[in-house]
Amino acid sequence: MTRKAKGERRKAMSQTSFGTFLQLAVIAFRLLPFSLLLGCDNDPNPPPVAEKRADGTPWKVRYTALLEDPRSLDPQFAYEQMSHTILEAICDTPLEYHPLKTDPFELMPGLLERMPERIDHADGRVSYHCVLKREIFYHDDPCFPGGKGREVTTADIDYTWKRLCDPKVECPIFATLQEAVLGMAEAFAAAKKSGTFDYAAPMPGLEVIDRYTYRIHLKKPYPQLLYWMALQFFAPTAREAVEYYDGQEHPDGPGGKMVVRPLFRWHPVTTGPFKMVDYQRGQMFRLVRNERYKTTVFPTEGWPAESEALLRPLAGAQLPFVDEIQVGIFKEPLPIWLLTRQGYLDGAAVSKDAFNAVLTPSRELTPKYRERGMSLAKRSELSTFWIMMNQQDPILGPNKKLRQALACSMDAQGWIDIFYNGVPPVATQLVPPGIYGHQKGFKNPYGFDLERAKRLIAEAGYPNGIDPKTGQPLRLTMDASGGDSWQRQSVEYEQRCLERLGIKISVIENTFARQYEKLDQGNFQLASSGWGADYPDPENYFFLFYSKNVPMAGSNHSRFNHPEFDRLFEQMAQMENTPERLAICHRMNALLAEESPMIPLFNKAYFTVVQPWAPRTNSNEMLEGGYKYTVTEPVLREQKRREWNQKPLWPLAVGLLGVIAAGAYGVRWNQRRNL
């Protein structure tokens, strides 16, 4: 080949290699925006059901979380926090709590036009005259003709009250109500005898006057009834829905295909501000705004001066304020905080693992999160947590000194320091601070005292924890809800405290639902337990140890049975708040300490982080979620999400440089190869 030909070939190859290099560079730069998009989009939430409202404004979604699945969503059966959190959002109740008034707590009309009118009769009986609001409709649902929700009437109130008495429903508050309401006990007994509840038979305690008016008739004064009427047990239930959602096959599918309808307990049909449109067990709930909701509006007063700018514009506005609620279900608290930090949840309790990263030693939000616009709120729940001891167990039940020894072995303050960073107070009694009947300054005689615990267990017949019948350590079992590592670690701590007596504790981990089943069945010795107030009255705590409230009639899971306690409870339950009632509460408190059917641990208190686009609009801890009062600013949320989730550009830059370098190297290698 001539020199001229070789030169022309080199020139051609060089042009070809340079063209290849340019193509590689163009491809790399075209991939840049796509790579950035992929890198930034790690939102775990499913897309909302809509992007905009009918008027063109942004569709507003509230993102929140639960740690467990509910046990049931049947309003007349469900009786735990997870269930109530969802039911509060989808149900209306005759009365409800003012979202901002807590000192004292204040009830206000919900489904009722006005507060019930109390009528005192000459024979000591009491009645309440109630009037329903007009044009309150059930959610649209296939159980109704044409799928259109009908109006709520007193016939629904009558059916709902009778469901409370139906043994097949197993309403957990029946035992309490039957003591006060005329005819409930008799209706229950008749159904037990016949095997079928007669919903057509009248019940003396509920008198239907007309389509919108009814009266409740009590055997005796029972002031707490009004508090009960703010709970989901009294949410109107449509008979059509209970009968339609039977868990059986029906020709409801395309072309008459047979499909299984869900049970009513997982498909409640209600009247509340939101409708449940999706529930994926273990994953999420999706609730969507009820377009026909008009039961309540935001209060026009009651907020503190510092909330004026936030809450004044909401005064009198129709609820709810958001269009959709997405409730993720997580088995661990740490992911909830991590998603909140990224802006994918609208707030979270500060978990043990995140505490030191979020709060300063002086318990303030760290500068990093203050700069993001986040704020901190301390919440003190009206709750008490304890370890329960089964009084019907052949070992624990008859041996009071053994129960006292176990109580004295539990270092509750150490537990709080480890698992709650020292935030909640140690519980010394059943009734928490903030509830009438709490005995301020009470020192439990069977609080933590390890030396006394060792003396007591010897007096109980187990010196050094040894069972004289076997010569081996006494063995007991403790049931716990073991859904996450935090729960497992906490029950292991309790196990270690108890085993310092020389005994052996076998821990049984259960799902949340299974734990409740075992408590109902009495199939346990020791069990982790607790109670959040249904209503702000001591009766709502002491009834947990009233002998007539043993499941399934009530929630006396410990099976505690003490004649003096029962007598005092029955007296206290009928009284208004007076010095005499307070003295009775203190005596009942002393009896529980002496008999030790429980080991008090703590009254729940914790810090929560509030996102700048989702400020708190209610402060009443009686509200489980308060979803209908929540607000959100979706534009600000999206802005903050992009800001907080930016990916560093240097990895992409390095990648691009690598592509360019590889292209350059390819050009040089190709040139040399063809010389």
C-alpha positions as a printed Julia matrix, in Angstrom:
675×3 Matrix{Float64}:
   0.0     0.0     0.0
   1.37    3.45   -0.96
   2.14    6.1     1.67
  -0.76    8.19    0.31
  -3.21    5.29    0.61
  -2.09    4.54    4.19
  -2.6     8.16    5.15
  -6.09    8.23    3.69
  -6.91    5.01    5.56
  -5.66    6.45    8.87
  -7.75    9.56    8.29
 -10.84    7.48    7.58
 -10.32    5.29   10.65
  -9.74    8.34   12.79
 -12.99    9.89   11.57
 -14.82    6.63   12.25
 -13.4     6.35   15.8
 -14.21    9.98   16.53
 -17.75    9.38   15.32
 -18.01    6.39   17.66
 -16.72    8.52   20.52
 -19.33   11.2    19.79
 -22.09    8.59   19.73
 -21.02    7.25   23.13
 -20.96   10.74   24.6
 -24.4    11.55   23.19
 -25.83    8.32   24.65
 -24.29    9.08   28.04
 -25.75   12.58   28.18
 -29.15   11.34   27.04
 -29.14    8.83   29.9
 -28.42   11.55   32.49
 -32.01   12.83   33.05
 -33.38    9.3    33.11
 -30.77    8.24   35.66
 -31.57   11.23   37.85
 -35.28   10.39   37.7
 -34.71    6.79   38.67
 -32.36    7.78   41.46
 -34.78   10.21   43.1
 -38.07    8.28   42.96
 -38.13    5.92   45.97
 -41.66    6.73   47.16
 -43.09    3.5    48.66
 -46.68    4.8    48.71
 -49.05    3.68   45.94
 -50.35    6.42   43.61
 -53.37    8.33   44.94
 -56.76    7.53   43.43
 -56.71   10.95   41.72
 -54.33   13.83   41.02
 -56.87   16.64   41.16
 -60.28   17.35   42.6
 -63.24   18.12   40.37
 -62.53   21.85   40.71
 -58.94   21.41   39.5
 -57.27   21.9    42.89
 -54.7    19.33   44.1
 -56.0    16.03   45.48
 -54.99   15.98   49.15
 -53.62   12.78   50.66
 -52.65   12.13   54.25
 -49.96    9.46   54.76
 -49.81    7.71   58.12
 -49.01    4.32   59.66
 -50.09    1.54   62.03
 -47.88   -1.11   63.63
 -50.45   -3.92   63.46
 -53.51   -5.05   61.52
 -56.84   -4.46   63.26
 -58.54   -7.41   64.88
 -61.91   -6.52   63.35
 -63.79   -3.61   61.8
 -67.24   -4.56   63.08
 -68.24   -1.42   65.03
 -70.17   -3.41   67.64
 -67.3    -5.82   68.28
 -63.94   -4.09   67.7
 -62.31   -2.96   70.93
 -58.64   -2.19   70.43
 -56.6     0.74   69.23
 -55.82   -0.43   65.69
 -59.48   -1.09   64.92
 -60.66    2.16   66.48
 -58.13    4.18   64.51
 -59.77    3.06   61.25
 -63.35    3.02   62.55
 -63.04    6.57   63.85
 -62.35    7.69   60.29
 -65.18    5.78   58.62
 -67.92    5.95   61.28
 -70.21    8.59   62.72
 -71.3     8.36   66.36
 -74.23   10.03   68.14
 -71.82   12.18   70.17
 -68.14   13.02   69.7
 -65.34   14.84   71.45
 -64.43   18.45   70.85
 -61.03   18.04   69.14
 -59.36   20.77   71.21
 -60.99   20.83   74.65
 -59.39   18.55   77.25
 -59.52   20.39   80.56
 -62.18   19.26   81.03
 -63.0    17.01   78.09
 -66.11   18.14   76.25
 -68.66   16.12   74.32
 -70.6    17.65   71.44
 -73.31   16.41   69.04
 -72.28   14.13   66.2
 -75.22   12.37   64.55
 -77.56   14.04   67.03
 -79.02   17.49   66.47
 -78.21   18.46   70.06
 -76.92   16.91   73.26
 -79.28   14.26   74.74
 -81.85   15.66   77.14
 -81.72   13.9    80.52
 -85.08   13.03   82.11
 -85.08   12.0    85.79
 -88.04    9.85   86.83
 -89.61    9.71   90.29
 -88.65    6.04   90.74
 -84.94    6.76   90.22
 -84.82    5.72   86.61
 -83.18    7.99   84.04
 -83.98    8.48   80.34
 -82.19   10.34   77.56
 -84.19   12.0    74.77
 -82.25   11.97   71.46
 -82.97   13.52   68.05
 -81.08   12.48   64.89
 -79.92   14.91   62.23
 -81.75   14.63   58.92
 -80.25   13.53   55.61
 -77.31   11.54   56.96
 -76.63    8.79   54.42
 -74.76    5.5    54.46
 -71.85    5.16   52.08
 -72.83    3.95   48.62
 -72.49    0.18   48.59
 -73.8    -2.87   46.66
 -75.73   -3.99   49.75
 -78.3    -1.25   49.01
 -80.72   -1.24   46.04
 -78.97    0.35   43.09
 -75.8     0.61   45.19
 -76.95    3.96   46.64
 -76.6     4.53   50.38
 -79.89    5.3    52.1
 -80.7     7.7    54.94
 -80.01    6.76   58.56
 -83.14    6.58   60.74
 -84.04    5.47   64.24
 -84.69    1.98   62.84
 -80.92    1.74   62.37
 -80.35    2.95   65.94
 -82.74    0.25   67.18
 -80.94   -2.45   65.15
 -77.54   -1.26   66.37
 -78.54   -1.39   70.04
 -79.94   -4.89   69.56
 -76.69   -6.02   67.96
 -74.98   -5.02   71.22
 -77.18   -7.64   72.95
 -76.8   -10.42   70.37
 -74.57  -13.17   71.84
 -73.25  -14.0    68.36
 -71.79  -10.49   68.0
 -69.89  -10.85   71.31
 -69.93   -7.13   72.07
 -67.21   -6.55   74.69
 -69.07   -3.7    76.43
 -72.33   -5.6    76.83
 -71.67   -6.55   80.46
 -71.22   -2.91   81.39
 -74.28   -1.66   79.52
 -76.64   -4.42   80.68
 -76.19   -3.25   84.26
 -77.62    0.16   83.35
 -79.95   -0.18   80.33
 -83.42   -1.65   80.65
 -84.01   -4.94   78.87
 -80.51   -5.63   77.6
 -79.82   -8.5    80.01
 -83.21  -10.08   79.26
 -82.73   -9.81   75.47
 -79.31  -11.45   75.74
 -80.62  -14.26   77.97
 -83.54  -14.98   75.62
 -81.19  -15.24   72.64
 -78.84  -17.56   74.53
 -81.76  -19.81   75.38
 -83.3   -19.91   71.89
 -80.05  -19.77   69.92
 -81.34  -16.86   67.8
 -81.7   -13.17   68.59
 -85.17  -11.8    67.87
 -84.52   -8.43   66.22
 -88.26   -7.85   65.79
 -88.98   -7.95   69.52
 -89.01   -4.56   71.26
 -86.31   -3.79   73.83
 -87.48   -1.6    76.74
 -84.19    0.28   76.91
 -84.5     1.74   73.39
 -87.78    3.43   72.5
 -88.31    4.55   68.9
 -90.64    7.56   68.88
 -90.52    8.49   65.2
 -88.18    8.41   62.2
 -85.65   10.71   63.87
 -86.45   10.62   67.6
 -85.67    7.96   70.2
 -85.21    7.57   73.93
 -82.8     5.5    75.99
 -84.2     4.19   79.28
 -81.87    3.31   82.16
 -82.55    1.34   85.33
 -80.45    3.78   87.35
 -78.23    6.83   86.84
 -75.26    6.08   84.62
 -73.51    9.33   83.55
 -70.9     7.43   81.53
 -73.51    6.47   78.92
 -72.89    9.76   77.11
 -69.2     8.91   76.81
 -70.1     5.51   75.36
 -72.23    7.26   72.75
 -69.04    8.84   71.39
 -67.56    5.4    70.66
 -67.97    3.31   67.51
 -70.11    0.72   69.3
 -73.01    3.12   68.73
 -72.22    3.92   65.09
 -75.4     3.15   63.08
 -75.18   -0.23   61.4
 -77.3    -1.1    58.36
 -78.99   -4.48   58.63
 -78.68   -4.84   54.85
 -74.88   -4.71   55.15
 -74.63   -7.28   57.97
 -76.79   -9.72   56.01
 -75.16   -9.02   52.62
 -71.53   -9.46   53.72
 -71.74  -13.04   54.93
 -68.46  -14.52   53.65
 -70.35  -16.85   51.27
 -70.34  -17.3    47.48
 -72.8   -15.24   45.45
 -73.25  -14.59   41.7
 -71.75  -11.1    41.97
 -68.99  -11.47   39.38
 -69.04  -10.64   35.66
 -71.75  -12.63   33.89
 -73.07  -13.94   37.19
 -69.79  -15.59   38.15
 -69.75  -16.9    41.73
 -67.48  -14.88   44.01
 -67.0   -14.85   47.77
 -68.28  -11.78   49.56
 -66.16  -10.59   52.49
 -67.45  -10.87   56.02
 -69.07   -7.78   57.5
 -66.23   -7.56   60.04
 -63.92   -6.64   57.14
 -66.42   -4.64   55.09
 -68.32   -2.29   57.39
 -70.86    0.0    55.74
 -71.04    3.24   57.67
 -71.76    6.97   57.4
 -68.49    8.64   58.36
 -66.24   11.22   56.68
 -64.22    8.56   54.84
 -65.08    5.33   53.06
 -62.75    2.33   53.13
 -62.0     1.45   49.5
 -59.02   -0.89   49.92
 -57.52   -3.05   52.64
 -54.51   -5.26   51.97
 -53.78   -7.2    55.11
 -50.3    -6.54   56.44
 -49.76   -3.74   53.93
 -52.18   -0.81   53.9
 -55.61    0.77   54.22
 -56.91    3.3    51.72
 -59.73    5.6    52.79
 -61.38    8.13   50.45
 -63.47   11.17   51.36
 -67.22   10.64   51.56
 -68.61   13.19   49.1
 -72.01   13.21   50.82
 -70.64   13.74   54.33
 -72.17   16.66   56.21
 -72.5    15.4    59.79
 -70.05   17.81   61.43
 -67.96   20.91   60.79
 -64.74   22.17   62.35
 -65.4    23.89   65.71
 -65.66   27.67   65.79
 -63.83   28.04   69.12
 -61.74   26.22   71.69
 -58.18   26.55   70.37
 -55.27   28.2    72.2
 -54.13   31.69   71.21
 -50.93   30.38   69.63
 -53.01   28.34   67.13
 -55.17   31.27   65.99
 -53.48   31.75   62.61
 -53.71   28.05   61.77
 -57.19   27.23   63.04
 -59.25   30.39   62.6
 -59.5    29.87   58.8
 -60.91   26.37   59.45
 -63.69   27.51   61.81
 -67.09   26.26   60.68
 -65.67   24.57   57.57
 -67.17   21.3    56.35
 -65.13   18.22   57.27
 -63.01   16.4    56.2
 -60.21   18.53   54.77
 -58.28   15.83   52.89
 -59.44   13.58   50.07
 -57.62   10.38   50.86
 -55.94    8.64   53.8
 -53.27    6.02   53.16
 -52.45    4.0    56.28
 -49.38    1.83   55.86
 -49.01   -1.2    58.15
 -45.49   -1.72   59.46
 -44.19   -4.37   61.82
 -41.25   -2.25   62.99
 -41.21    1.39   64.17
 -37.87    2.3    62.57
 -39.12    2.24   58.93
 -41.89    4.62   59.96
 -39.31    7.16   61.09
 -37.11    6.65   58.02
 -40.06    7.28   55.69
 -41.06   10.33   57.72
 -37.52   11.66   57.4
 -37.8    11.34   53.63
 -41.21   13.02   53.57
 -43.18    9.91   52.6
 -45.15    9.89   55.88
 -46.76   12.95   57.45
 -45.41   12.47   60.95
 -44.19    9.81   63.34
 -43.51    9.02   66.96
 -39.8     9.29   67.69
 -38.75    5.66   68.09
 -36.05    4.39   70.42
 -33.62    3.82   67.55
 -34.05    7.35   66.17
 -34.24    9.22   69.49
 -30.65   10.47   69.74
 -30.55   11.46   66.08
 -33.76   13.49   66.32
 -33.63   15.06   69.79
 -30.92   17.03   71.57
 -29.95   16.17   75.18
 -32.33   18.94   76.29
 -35.2    17.15   74.47
 -35.5    19.61   71.6
 -35.53   18.92   67.89
 -32.02   18.91   66.42
 -31.06   21.85   64.17
 -31.0    19.56   61.13
 -34.72   18.83   61.41
 -35.71   22.31   62.6
 -34.15   23.68   59.42
 -36.45   21.41   57.45
 -39.47   23.1    59.03
 -40.36   20.09   61.19
 -41.72   20.61   64.69
 -41.84   18.5    67.84
 -44.85   17.65   70.0
 -44.93   15.71   73.25
 -47.99   13.52   73.59
 -49.23   12.02   76.86
 -51.81    9.34   76.22
 -54.56    8.55   78.69
 -53.21    5.04   79.03
 -51.61    2.59   81.43
 -49.55   -0.47   80.5
 -48.95   -3.46   82.75
 -48.19   -7.16   83.02
 -51.4    -9.06   83.74
 -51.62  -12.13   85.98
 -54.41  -14.64   85.41
 -56.36  -15.02   88.66
 -57.85  -18.32   87.48
 -54.43  -19.87   86.95
 -53.89  -22.64   89.56
 -50.41  -21.31   90.45
 -50.87  -17.54   90.35
 -54.54  -17.24   91.31
 -54.52  -18.54   94.9
 -51.01  -17.25   95.78
 -51.15  -13.52   96.53
 -47.6   -13.38   97.88
 -46.28  -14.87   94.63
 -48.06  -12.15   92.66
 -46.67   -9.5    95.02
 -43.15  -10.93   94.63
 -43.41  -10.75   90.84
 -44.63   -7.15   91.1
 -41.72   -6.14   93.33
 -39.19   -7.69   90.92
 -40.14   -5.46   87.97
 -37.85   -2.47   87.44
 -40.26   -0.32   85.45
 -38.0     2.75   85.46
 -35.18    0.74   83.9
 -37.62   -0.48   81.25
 -38.69    3.1    80.5
 -35.1     4.34   80.31
 -34.14    1.64   77.8
 -37.21    1.48   75.58
 -38.68    4.98   75.86
 -35.55    7.02   76.59
 -36.95    7.92   80.0
 -39.89    9.91   78.57
 -43.03    8.25   80.09
 -43.65    8.25   83.85
 -43.63    5.03   85.88
 -47.18    3.8    86.46
 -47.94    3.26   90.14
 -51.66    2.57   89.69
 -54.33    1.65   87.16
 -55.87    5.1    86.51
 -53.46    7.36   84.57
 -52.77   11.06   85.15
 -55.41   13.24   83.51
 -58.32   10.99   84.53
 -60.44   11.8    87.58
 -59.6     9.23   90.27
 -55.85    9.2    89.67
 -54.18    9.35   93.09
 -51.39   11.89   92.79
 -48.32   10.99   94.84
 -49.47    7.4    95.41
 -46.58    5.07   96.26
 -47.4     1.5    95.35
 -46.35   -0.73   98.29
 -45.42   -3.42   95.76
 -43.33   -1.29   93.46
 -39.78   -2.25   92.48
 -37.88   -3.64   95.49
 -35.79   -6.69   94.62
 -34.84   -7.6    98.19
 -38.49   -7.53   99.25
 -39.39   -9.54   96.16
 -36.98  -12.29   97.25
 -38.49  -12.37  100.75
 -42.02  -12.48   99.35
 -41.32  -15.35   96.96
 -39.9   -17.36   99.84
 -43.06  -16.61  101.87
 -45.05  -17.7    98.8
 -43.5   -21.16   99.08
 -40.75  -20.82   96.48
 -37.48  -19.96   98.3
 -34.92  -18.69   95.79
 -37.51  -19.37   93.13
 -37.37  -23.15   93.61
 -40.55  -25.2    93.39
 -40.34  -27.64   96.38
 -42.44  -30.19   94.52
 -39.86  -30.6    91.76
 -36.66  -29.2    93.24
 -36.39  -27.12   90.06
 -37.02  -23.41   89.41
 -40.7   -22.49   89.26
 -41.73  -22.22   85.59
 -44.24  -19.69   84.33
 -45.23  -18.55   80.85
 -45.65  -14.98   79.6
 -47.62  -14.17   76.45
 -46.65  -11.13   74.42
 -47.44   -9.57   71.08
 -44.12  -10.12   69.26
 -44.68   -8.22   66.06
 -41.33   -6.41   65.96
 -37.84   -6.36   67.47
 -38.78   -3.58   69.9
 -41.57   -5.7    71.37
 -39.35   -8.76   71.55
 -36.59   -6.84   73.31
 -39.01   -5.3    75.81
 -40.53   -8.62   76.8
 -37.03  -10.09   77.12
 -36.25   -7.3    79.59
 -39.38   -8.17   81.59
 -38.34  -11.82   81.48
 -34.9   -10.99   82.91
 -36.44   -8.91   85.73
 -38.75  -11.72   86.8
 -36.05  -14.38   86.52
 -33.9   -12.52   89.07
 -36.13  -14.27   91.62
 -34.68  -17.62   90.5
 -37.75  -18.65   88.5
 -37.9   -19.42   84.79
 -40.14  -17.54   82.37
 -41.01  -18.96   78.96
 -42.03  -16.22   76.53
 -44.74  -17.01   73.98
 -44.87  -14.59   71.04
 -48.26  -14.01   69.42
 -49.67  -11.86   66.7
 -51.69   -8.93   67.97
 -54.97  -10.68   67.12
 -53.86  -13.99   68.66
 -52.78  -12.24   71.85
 -56.29  -10.84   72.25
 -57.85  -14.24   71.59
 -55.76  -15.82   74.36
 -56.67  -13.03   76.77
 -60.35  -13.54   75.95
 -60.03  -17.29   76.43
 -58.01  -17.01   79.67
 -55.34  -19.16   78.07
 -52.29  -17.55   79.73
 -50.45  -17.07   83.03
 -48.68  -13.72   82.57
 -49.38  -11.41   79.65
 -48.33   -7.99   78.42
 -51.35   -5.73   78.42
 -52.53   -2.15   78.68
 -55.49    0.15   78.31
 -56.12    3.45   76.59
 -59.15    5.36   77.81
 -62.4     4.82   75.95
 -63.63    7.87   77.81
 -62.17   10.12   80.51
 -63.71    8.54   83.61
 -62.28    6.17   86.27
 -65.12    3.72   85.67
 -63.55    3.0    82.27
 -60.43    1.68   84.04
 -61.81    0.02   87.16
 -64.33   -1.95   85.09
 -61.35   -3.94   83.75
 -61.24   -5.68   87.16
 -64.99   -5.91   87.85
 -65.92   -9.6    88.22
 -68.99   -9.37   85.94
 -66.85   -8.16   83.03
 -65.0   -11.43   82.39
 -64.86  -12.15   78.62
 -66.9   -12.48   76.55
 -69.14  -10.19   78.59
 -66.38   -7.62   79.04
 -62.62   -7.03   79.28
 -61.67   -8.31   82.73
 -58.93  -10.44   81.21
 -57.23  -11.04   84.56
 -60.44  -12.7    85.87
 -60.08  -10.64   89.06
 -62.91  -11.33   91.52
 -63.02   -9.39   94.79
 -66.35   -8.74   96.59
 -65.34   -5.42   98.19
 -63.91   -4.14   94.92
 -67.12   -5.1    93.08
 -69.31   -3.37   95.67
 -67.25   -0.18   95.52
 -67.22   -0.27   91.72
 -71.0    -0.52   91.49
 -71.35    2.43   93.88
 -68.73    4.58   92.12
 -70.07    3.9    88.61
 -73.37    5.71   89.34
 -71.83    8.82   90.92
 -70.91   12.23   89.61
 -67.42   13.5    90.45
 -67.48   14.35   94.16
 -65.01   14.0    97.08
 -66.9    10.83   98.1
 -66.39    9.32   94.65
 -62.7    10.22   94.75
 -62.29    8.48   98.12
 -63.9     5.33   96.7
 -61.49    5.43   93.74
 -58.54    5.64   96.11
 -59.78    2.64   98.1
 -60.19    0.59   94.91
 -56.69    1.61   93.92
 -55.33    0.34   97.25
 -57.16   -2.98   96.81
 -55.61   -3.52   93.38
 -52.15   -2.78   94.76
 -52.62   -5.25   97.64
 -54.12   -8.06   95.55
 -51.67   -7.5    92.66
 -53.59   -8.9    89.68
 -51.33   -6.65   87.58
 -47.81   -5.21   87.56
 -48.03   -1.52   86.54
 -45.32   -0.43   84.1
 -45.83    3.02   82.57
 -48.24    5.68   81.38
 -47.49    6.19   77.72
 -45.88    9.47   76.67
 -43.7    10.13   73.65
 -42.44   12.73   71.22
 -43.76   13.04   67.69
 -42.26   14.8    64.7
 -44.75   16.92   62.75
 -44.13   17.7    59.09
 -44.32   21.37   57.95
 -47.12   20.54   55.47
 -49.26   18.64   58.01
 -49.58   20.69   61.23
 -51.63   19.33   64.13
 -55.21   20.57   64.14
 -56.47   18.64   67.18
 -55.05   18.05   70.64
 -57.58   15.67   72.2
 -55.94   12.35   73.03
 -59.37   10.7    73.07
 -59.21   10.8    69.27
 -57.31    7.8    67.92
 -56.36    9.37   64.61
 -58.49   12.46   64.28
 -58.23   12.04   60.51
 -61.27   14.15   59.67
 -59.6    17.17   61.26
 -56.23   16.77   59.53
 -54.91   19.17   56.91
 -52.1    18.93   54.39
 -50.41   21.07   51.76
 -49.52   18.74   48.86
 -47.49   21.34   46.93
 -45.21   21.99   49.91
 -44.9    18.25   50.52
 -43.73   17.59   46.96
 -41.26   20.45   47.15
 -39.79   19.13   50.4
 -39.68   15.54   49.13
 -37.61   16.58   46.12
 -35.34   18.65   48.34
 -34.84   15.91   50.94
 -34.35   13.07   48.46
 -31.87   14.61   46.0
 -29.26   12.12   44.93
 -25.61   13.25   44.74
 -24.49   13.94   41.17
 -20.89   12.8    41.58
 -21.62    9.08   40.94
 -23.3    10.01   37.67
 -20.45   12.34   36.78
 -17.93    9.57   37.45
 -20.0     7.23   35.31
 -20.11    9.72   32.44
 -16.38   10.34   32.68
 -15.91    6.59   32.56
 -17.95    6.38   29.36
 -15.98    9.25   27.83
 -12.67    7.76   28.94
 -13.64    4.39   27.54
 -14.58    6.05   24.26
 -11.28    7.92   24.11
  -9.38    4.76   24.92
 -11.28    2.93   22.19
 -10.34    5.63   19.68
  -6.66    5.45   20.6
  -6.65    1.65   20.6
  -8.4     1.54   17.22
  -5.95    4.04   15.75
  -2.92    2.05   16.91
  -4.43   -1.21   15.73
  -4.87    0.16   12.22
  -1.53    1.9    11.86
